[in-house]
Amino acid sequence: MKNISVNALELGMELALDVVSDIGITFLAKGTLLNNGHIESLKRMDIDFIYIEDHEMERNHREKRDFYMVALAEFKKIYMSSRIGTRIDNVDYKGIMIGLLIQYVDSNDVLGKIHSVEVEDLYIYRHAINVAIISMRIAKWLRFSKNDVIDIGIAGFLHDIGKCNVPGNILNKPDKLTIDEYEIMKTHADHSYQLIKDMEQLSFKAKEGVHYHHERLDGSGYPNGSRGAEIPLSARILAVADMFDAILSDRVYSAKVSPYKAIEILKDESFGKLDPKIVNVLVKNIADFYVGNIVKLNTGEIGEVILLNKSNLTRPLVKVREDRYLDLSTNYTIEIIEVIRTRNKVKEAL
């Protein structure tokens, strides 16, 4: 979908959203193929722009989905192999990461891209791919070498592989875990390390990242309760990528939140738990790509993010009608509850 000036409309273009009059009457329905009469009527209605389907962009998205699905299928095989004790060090992890790097990571709008891929599959599988992609993007922002970027990507891909040894009734429990269940869940970090510690494809730093991605700066994490600089950089990167994708995703025990709310949560966690430098790098570099998102507000209104407040990135200026703008930085009763369309669906950022 992309927005286009009414003056630039052409015959045969397909409407991506309903065209609704000021009094709420649907003038043209989504899916309508425009003819000359439609176009002239739209001009008379004094509408500046409408949303049309971009089928070329959709083909590009399908190609990206195809590779995402390849990576997803590979992780499923690795996960199931790990459950039965089969070797997982003979997989072409570097090849998988290079594919993700080319198609997803080399864009600041990486989050829009991965969350535009609609996959109905277990969270743990999707999460592995997403954390690999986000970790590689953070590493590129931190100016890691290409080999180190790929290395952190493999670590992200395998960071939760040890969950294959956690009982399913605990892993998929929709309610809060008991103290004993949580202690069992925490063992997945050690299980992950045991599964990858002898892999020659992974560097020592990446193996540290897998083992310690649940450590927190204030010592509240696991498995060792390490603090501050005791936690390897690779683990601090994976911790941010892991948490960010988790709160952007639907899980059995928690519904996803909007990217704007996710930023608020990350920034809160950077006070004592997550590395503030890594959080700031992520937030700073993705923020500008939220401009252009089509969002739903808790008022029920649909609008477009027009401008970000640099001192309050989660409270942007939203245009809900031609003559109505909402400055969320001055009205805290209004919140963005859902991103309906990301900018990359309107304009490719590659």
GROMACS .gro file of C-alpha atoms in nm:
model
  350
    1MET     CA    1   0.000   0.000   0.000
    2LYS     CA    2   0.114   0.355  -0.070
    3ASN     CA    3  -0.042   0.697  -0.056
    4ILE     CA    4  -0.068   0.896  -0.377
    5SER     CA    5  -0.190   1.241  -0.473
    6VAL     CA    6  -0.536   1.242  -0.630
    7ASN     CA    7  -0.385   1.439  -0.918
    8ALA     CA    8  -0.148   1.150  -0.990
    9LEU     CA    9  -0.415   0.877  -1.004
   10GLU     CA   10  -0.429   0.654  -1.311
   11LEU     CA   11  -0.694   0.425  -1.457
   12GLY     CA   12  -0.699   0.077  -1.308
   13MET     CA   13  -0.531   0.162  -0.979
   14GLU     CA   14  -0.675  -0.040  -0.689
   15LEU     CA   15  -0.794   0.125  -0.367
   16ALA     CA   16  -0.617  -0.009  -0.058
   17LEU     CA   17  -0.851   0.162   0.193
   18ASP     CA   18  -1.211   0.283   0.182
   19VAL     CA   19  -1.263   0.646   0.078
   20VAL     CA   20  -1.496   0.796   0.339
   21SER     CA   21  -1.668   1.135   0.323
   22ASP     CA   22  -1.661   1.394   0.603
   23ILE     CA   23  -1.997   1.269   0.729
   24GLY     CA   24  -1.885   0.907   0.742
   25ILE     CA   25  -2.036   0.774   0.418
   26THR     CA   26  -1.820   0.528   0.223
   27PHE     CA   27  -1.780   0.676  -0.124
   28LEU     CA   28  -1.553   0.410  -0.271
   29ALA     CA   29  -1.475   0.072  -0.115
   30LYS     CA   30  -1.137  -0.093  -0.072
   31GLY     CA   31  -1.054  -0.301  -0.379
   32THR     CA   32  -1.225  -0.067  -0.626
   33LEU     CA   33  -1.043  -0.039  -0.961
   34LEU     CA   34  -1.048   0.330  -1.047
   35ASN     CA   35  -1.205   0.458  -1.365
   36ASN     CA   36  -1.226   0.815  -1.503
   37GLY     CA   37  -1.551   0.882  -1.319
   38HIS     CA   38  -1.402   0.780  -0.986
   39ILE     CA   39  -1.096   0.997  -1.037
   40GLU     CA   40  -1.296   1.306  -1.134
   41SER     CA   41  -1.529   1.258  -0.836
   42LEU     CA   42  -1.233   1.228  -0.598
   43LYS     CA   43  -1.094   1.556  -0.728
   44ARG     CA   44  -1.428   1.729  -0.674
   45MET     CA   45  -1.442   1.596  -0.316
   46ASP     CA   46  -1.131   1.802  -0.238
   47ILE     CA   47  -0.936   1.496  -0.122
   48ASP     CA   48  -0.559   1.545  -0.135
   49PHE     CA   49  -0.446   1.182  -0.137
   50ILE     CA   50  -0.573   0.826  -0.112
   51TYR     CA   51  -0.413   0.487  -0.050
   52ILE     CA   52  -0.370   0.243  -0.337
   53GLU     CA   53  -0.229  -0.108  -0.356
   54ASP     CA   54   0.133  -0.137  -0.467
   55HIS     CA   55   0.153  -0.481  -0.625
   56GLU     CA   56   0.520  -0.449  -0.719
   57MET     CA   57   0.602  -0.382  -0.355
   58GLU     CA   58   0.388  -0.679  -0.257
   59ARG     CA   59   0.597  -0.902  -0.486
   60ASN     CA   60   0.911  -0.774  -0.313
   61HIS     CA   61   0.756  -0.854   0.025
   62ARG     CA   62   0.673  -1.206  -0.092
   63GLU     CA   63   1.034  -1.257  -0.194
   64LYS     CA   64   1.146  -1.142   0.150
   65ARG     CA   65   0.888  -1.365   0.314
   66ASP     CA   66   1.018  -1.657   0.110
   67PHE     CA   67   1.368  -1.618   0.251
   68TYR     CA   68   1.233  -1.557   0.599
   69MET     CA   69   1.046  -1.885   0.564
   70VAL     CA   70   1.363  -2.064   0.456
   71ALA     CA   71   1.540  -1.941   0.769
   72LEU     CA   72   1.235  -2.034   0.976
   73ALA     CA   73   1.232  -2.387   0.835
   74GLU     CA   74   1.601  -2.427   0.910
   75PHE     CA   75   1.553  -2.318   1.270
   76LYS     CA   76   1.266  -2.564   1.316
   77LYS     CA   77   1.490  -2.849   1.200
   78ILE     CA   78   1.771  -2.733   1.429
   79TYR     CA   79   1.532  -2.701   1.724
   80MET     CA   80   1.385  -3.047   1.675
   81SER     CA   81   1.730  -3.198   1.622
   82SER     CA   82   1.846  -3.044   1.948
   83ARG     CA   83   1.555  -3.205   2.133
   84ILE     CA   84   1.669  -3.552   2.032
   85GLY     CA   85   2.040  -3.486   2.074
   86THR     CA   86   2.139  -3.470   1.706
   87ARG     CA   87   2.439  -3.256   1.610
   88ILE     CA   88   2.355  -2.899   1.505
   89ASP     CA   89   2.704  -2.780   1.409
   90ASN     CA   90   2.682  -2.898   1.048
   91VAL     CA   91   2.432  -2.629   0.943
   92ASP     CA   92   2.536  -2.344   0.711
   93TYR     CA   93   2.465  -2.073   0.969
   94LYS     CA   94   2.679  -1.816   0.789
   95GLY     CA   95   2.480  -1.865   0.469
   96ILE     CA   96   2.152  -1.812   0.653
   97MET     CA   97   2.282  -1.492   0.814
   98ILE     CA   98   2.415  -1.354   0.485
   99GLY     CA   99   2.070  -1.405   0.329
  100LEU     CA  100   1.900  -1.224   0.619
  101LEU     CA  101   2.169  -0.957   0.609
  102ILE     CA  102   2.108  -0.876   0.243
  103GLN     CA  103   1.728  -0.888   0.247
  104TYR     CA  104   1.647  -0.748   0.591
  105VAL     CA  105   1.935  -0.605   0.789
  106ASP     CA  106   2.070  -0.352   0.539
  107SER     CA  107   1.790  -0.109   0.616
  108ASN     CA  108   1.730   0.120   0.913
  109ASP     CA  109   1.365   0.020   0.886
  110VAL     CA  110   1.456  -0.333   0.987
  111LEU     CA  111   1.171  -0.358   1.239
  112GLY     CA  112   0.912  -0.255   0.984
  113LYS     CA  113   1.046  -0.519   0.748
  114ILE     CA  114   1.051  -0.816   0.985
  115HIS     CA  115   0.711  -0.736   1.132
  116SER     CA  116   0.560  -0.696   0.786
  117VAL     CA  117   0.624  -1.068   0.737
  118GLU     CA  118   0.303  -1.237   0.846
  119VAL     CA  119   0.388  -1.583   0.976
  120GLU     CA  120   0.152  -1.806   1.170
  121ASP     CA  121   0.398  -2.018   1.362
  122LEU     CA  122   0.521  -2.078   1.713
  123TYR     CA  123   0.664  -1.767   1.875
  124ILE     CA  124   0.991  -1.937   1.963
  125TYR     CA  125   1.064  -2.003   1.594
  126ARG     CA  126   0.979  -1.653   1.472
  127HIS     CA  127   1.164  -1.500   1.767
  128ALA     CA  128   1.490  -1.672   1.669
  129ILE     CA  129   1.486  -1.516   1.321
  130ASN     CA  130   1.383  -1.173   1.447
  131VAL     CA  131   1.649  -1.158   1.719
  132ALA     CA  132   1.914  -1.259   1.466
  133ILE     CA  133   1.806  -0.976   1.235
  134ILE     CA  134   1.777  -0.709   1.508
  135SER     CA  135   2.110  -0.812   1.664
  136MET     CA  136   2.288  -0.782   1.330
  137ARG     CA  137   2.134  -0.438   1.271
  138ILE     CA  138   2.250  -0.317   1.613
  139ALA     CA  139   2.597  -0.456   1.544
  140LYS     CA  140   2.609  -0.265   1.214
  141TRP     CA  141   2.508   0.056   1.391
  142LEU     CA  142   2.790  -0.011   1.636
  143ARG     CA  143   3.023  -0.045   1.333
  144PHE     CA  144   3.114  -0.410   1.384
  145SER     CA  145   3.306  -0.581   1.105
  146LYS     CA  146   3.100  -0.793   0.864
  147ASN     CA  147   3.231  -1.115   1.019
  148ASP     CA  148   3.137  -0.993   1.367
  149VAL     CA  149   2.793  -0.887   1.245
  150ILE     CA  150   2.734  -1.238   1.107
  151ASP     CA  151   2.872  -1.386   1.429
  152ILE     CA  152   2.627  -1.195   1.648
  153GLY     CA  153   2.350  -1.293   1.407
  154ILE     CA  154   2.422  -1.663   1.455
  155ALA     CA  155   2.424  -1.605   1.831
  156GLY     CA  156   2.085  -1.436   1.805
  157PHE     CA  157   1.956  -1.721   1.590
  158LEU     CA  158   2.057  -1.977   1.855
  159HIS     CA  159   2.017  -1.775   2.175
  160ASP     CA  160   1.706  -1.966   2.292
  161ILE     CA  161   1.787  -2.307   2.143
  162GLY     CA  162   1.813  -2.450   2.496
  163LYS     CA  163   1.438  -2.405   2.540
  164CYS     CA  164   1.406  -2.736   2.357
  165ASN     CA  165   1.493  -2.892   2.695
  166VAL     CA  166   1.226  -2.700   2.889
  167PRO     CA  167   0.900  -2.893   2.941
  168GLY     CA  168   0.625  -2.776   2.705
  169ASN     CA  169   0.377  -2.717   2.987
  170ILE     CA  170   0.616  -2.455   3.127
  171LEU     CA  171   0.736  -2.310   2.797
  172ASN     CA  172   0.382  -2.255   2.669
  173LYS     CA  173   0.205  -2.178   2.995
  174PRO     CA  174  -0.038  -1.885   2.942
  175ASP     CA  175  -0.029  -1.781   3.308
  176LYS     CA  176   0.246  -1.649   3.531
  177LEU     CA  177   0.505  -1.914   3.615
  178THR     CA  178   0.539  -2.035   3.971
  179ILE     CA  179   0.874  -1.985   4.145
  180ASP     CA  180   0.971  -2.345   4.075
  181GLU     CA  181   0.860  -2.324   3.712
  182TYR     CA  182   1.058  -2.004   3.663
  183GLU     CA  183   1.370  -2.173   3.801
  184ILE     CA  184   1.326  -2.446   3.540
  185MET     CA  185   1.271  -2.186   3.266
  186LYS     CA  186   1.593  -2.011   3.362
  187THR     CA  187   1.792  -2.326   3.291
  188HIS     CA  188   1.748  -2.267   2.917
  189ALA     CA  189   2.045  -2.028   2.915
  190ASP     CA  190   2.279  -2.304   3.036
  191HIS     CA  191   2.113  -2.557   2.804
  192SER     CA  192   2.167  -2.321   2.508
  193TYR     CA  193   2.534  -2.284   2.593
  194GLN     CA  194   2.585  -2.658   2.626
  195LEU     CA  195   2.437  -2.710   2.281
  196ILE     CA  196   2.660  -2.452   2.107
  197LYS     CA  197   2.981  -2.444   2.316
  198ASP     CA  198   3.174  -2.678   2.086
  199MET     CA  199   3.057  -2.523   1.758
  200GLU     CA  200   3.356  -2.408   1.554
  201GLN     CA  201   3.133  -2.173   1.351
  202LEU     CA  202   3.078  -1.954   1.658
  203SER     CA  203   3.338  -1.733   1.820
  204PHE     CA  204   3.394  -1.728   2.195
  205LYS     CA  205   3.226  -1.385   2.213
  206ALA     CA  206   2.915  -1.514   2.040
  207LYS     CA  207   2.901  -1.816   2.271
  208GLU     CA  208   2.920  -1.577   2.566
  209GLY     CA  209   2.631  -1.383   2.416
  210VAL     CA  210   2.414  -1.694   2.399
  211HIS     CA  211   2.504  -1.798   2.754
  212TYR     CA  212   2.456  -1.461   2.922
  213HIS     CA  213   2.183  -1.282   2.725
  214HIS     CA  214   1.957  -1.285   3.032
  215GLU     CA  215   2.211  -1.115   3.259
  216ARG     CA  216   2.121  -0.761   3.368
  217LEU     CA  217   2.342  -0.468   3.464
  218ASP     CA  218   2.200  -0.454   3.819
  219GLY     CA  219   2.275  -0.821   3.886
  220SER     CA  220   1.911  -0.931   3.867
  221GLY     CA  221   1.961  -1.159   3.566
  222TYR     CA  222   2.076  -1.517   3.520
  223PRO     CA  223   2.250  -1.764   3.506
  224ASN     CA  224   2.527  -1.601   3.713
  225GLY     CA  225   2.379  -1.273   3.836
  226SER     CA  226   2.664  -1.082   3.669
  227ARG     CA  227   2.675  -0.702   3.691
  228GLY     CA  228   2.776  -0.411   3.468
  229ALA     CA  229   3.097  -0.462   3.273
  230GLU     CA  230   3.110  -0.826   3.381
  231ILE     CA  231   2.847  -0.892   3.114
  232PRO     CA  232   3.000  -0.938   2.765
  233LEU     CA  233   2.905  -0.686   2.496
  234SER     CA  234   2.758  -0.962   2.279
  235ALA     CA  235   2.521  -1.060   2.561
  236ARG     CA  236   2.417  -0.698   2.615
  237ILE     CA  237   2.330  -0.665   2.245
  238LEU     CA  238   2.130  -0.988   2.246
  239ALA     CA  239   1.950  -0.877   2.564
  240VAL     CA  240   1.820  -0.563   2.392
  241ALA     CA  241   1.725  -0.743   2.069
  242ASP     CA  242   1.561  -1.026   2.265
  243MET     CA  243   1.348  -0.797   2.480
  244PHE     CA  244   1.254  -0.563   2.196
  245ASP     CA  245   1.124  -0.839   1.971
  246ALA     CA  246   0.950  -1.010   2.264
  247ILE     CA  247   0.743  -0.706   2.354
  248LEU     CA  248   0.661  -0.643   1.987
  249SER     CA  249   0.527  -0.999   1.950
  250ASP     CA  250   0.217  -1.190   2.055
  251ARG     CA  251   0.313  -1.455   2.310
  252VAL     CA  252   0.105  -1.709   2.497
  253TYR     CA  253   0.129  -1.504   2.817
  254SER     CA  254   0.149  -1.150   2.682
  255ALA     CA  255  -0.001  -0.952   2.393
  256LYS     CA  256   0.226  -0.744   2.173
  257VAL     CA  257   0.251  -0.367   2.213
  258SER     CA  258   0.307  -0.095   1.954
  259PRO     CA  259   0.667   0.000   1.863
  260TYR     CA  260   0.611   0.332   2.042
  261LYS     CA  261   0.522   0.160   2.367
  262ALA     CA  262   0.812  -0.081   2.312
  263ILE     CA  263   1.052   0.213   2.305
  264GLU     CA  264   0.913   0.336   2.636
  265ILE     CA  265   0.962  -0.006   2.792
  266LEU     CA  266   1.318  -0.037   2.658
  267LYS     CA  267   1.413   0.307   2.782
  268ASP     CA  268   1.272   0.223   3.126
  269GLU     CA  269   1.474  -0.101   3.130
  270SER     CA  270   1.791   0.090   3.037
  271PHE     CA  271   1.789   0.236   3.387
  272GLY     CA  272   1.985  -0.039   3.562
  273LYS     CA  273   1.907  -0.345   3.352
  274LEU     CA  274   1.979  -0.301   2.979
  275ASP     CA  275   2.287  -0.126   2.842
  276PRO     CA  276   2.172   0.236   2.784
  277LYS     CA  277   2.423   0.288   2.503
  278ILE     CA  278   2.281  -0.004   2.304
  279VAL     CA  279   1.921   0.099   2.376
  280ASN     CA  280   1.996   0.455   2.263
  281VAL     CA  281   2.163   0.333   1.944
  282LEU     CA  282   1.857   0.125   1.860
  283VAL     CA  283   1.606   0.398   1.944
  284LYS     CA  284   1.798   0.677   1.772
  285ASN     CA  285   1.841   0.488   1.448
  286ILE     CA  286   1.490   0.350   1.407
  287ALA     CA  287   1.296   0.654   1.531
  288ASP     CA  288   1.294   0.851   1.206
  289PHE     CA  289   1.148   0.553   1.023
  290TYR     CA  290   0.835   0.569   1.236
  291VAL     CA  291   0.737   0.884   1.045
  292GLY     CA  292   0.482   0.778   0.786
  293ASN     CA  293   0.339   0.489   0.988
  294ILE     CA  294  -0.038   0.450   0.975
  295VAL     CA  295  -0.145   0.399   1.336
  296LYS     CA  296  -0.454   0.331   1.544
  297LEU     CA  297  -0.512   0.539   1.858
  298ASN     CA  298  -0.693   0.440   2.177
  299THR     CA  299  -0.964   0.686   2.068
  300GLY     CA  300  -1.040   0.454   1.775
  301GLU     CA  301  -0.908   0.708   1.523
  302ILE     CA  302  -0.670   0.612   1.242
  303GLY     CA  303  -0.391   0.855   1.158
  304GLU     CA  304  -0.048   0.905   1.008
  305VAL     CA  305   0.263   0.986   1.211
  306ILE     CA  306   0.376   1.322   1.075
  307LEU     CA  307   0.651   1.438   1.310
  308LEU     CA  308   0.852   1.296   1.600
  309ASN     CA  309   0.930   1.491   1.913
  310LYS     CA  310   1.304   1.431   1.954
  311SER     CA  311   1.281   1.473   2.330
  312ASN     CA  312   0.983   1.235   2.352
  313LEU     CA  313   1.000   0.988   2.065
  314THR     CA  314   0.703   0.782   2.176
  315ARG     CA  315   0.463   1.078   2.165
  316PRO     CA  316   0.458   1.196   1.799
  317LEU     CA  317   0.237   1.436   1.606
  318VAL     CA  318  -0.039   1.237   1.436
  319LYS     CA  319  -0.259   1.357   1.150
  320VAL     CA  320  -0.605   1.200   1.179
  321ARG     CA  321  -0.782   1.420   0.924
  322GLU     CA  322  -0.687   1.696   0.683
  323ASP     CA  323  -0.772   1.955   0.946
  324ARG     CA  324  -0.702   1.761   1.266
  325TYR     CA  325  -0.361   1.699   1.419
  326LEU     CA  326  -0.297   1.540   1.759
  327ASP     CA  327   0.022   1.619   1.949
  328LEU     CA  328   0.061   1.319   2.176
  329SER     CA  329   0.347   1.489   2.363
  330THR     CA  330   0.096   1.733   2.511
  331ASN     CA  331  -0.196   1.493   2.553
  332TYR     CA  332  -0.109   1.183   2.754
  333THR     CA  333  -0.466   1.050   2.749
  334ILE     CA  334  -0.416   0.950   2.384
  335GLU     CA  335  -0.189   0.658   2.296
  336ILE     CA  336  -0.088   0.465   1.986
  337ILE     CA  337  -0.214   0.112   2.039
  338GLU     CA  338  -0.138  -0.042   1.701
  339VAL     CA  339   0.069   0.017   1.389
  340ILE     CA  340  -0.157  -0.069   1.096
  341ARG     CA  341   0.089   0.003   0.820
  342THR     CA  342   0.462   0.057   0.853
  343ARG     CA  343   0.652   0.306   0.647
  344ASN     CA  344   0.828   0.036   0.448
  345LYS     CA  345   0.492  -0.071   0.308
  346VAL     CA  346   0.450   0.280   0.173
  347LYS     CA  347   0.805   0.344   0.063
  348GLU     CA  348   1.088   0.094   0.044
  349ALA     CA  349   1.390   0.199   0.251
  350LEU     CA  350   1.649  -0.028   0.095
   0.00000   0.00000   0.00000
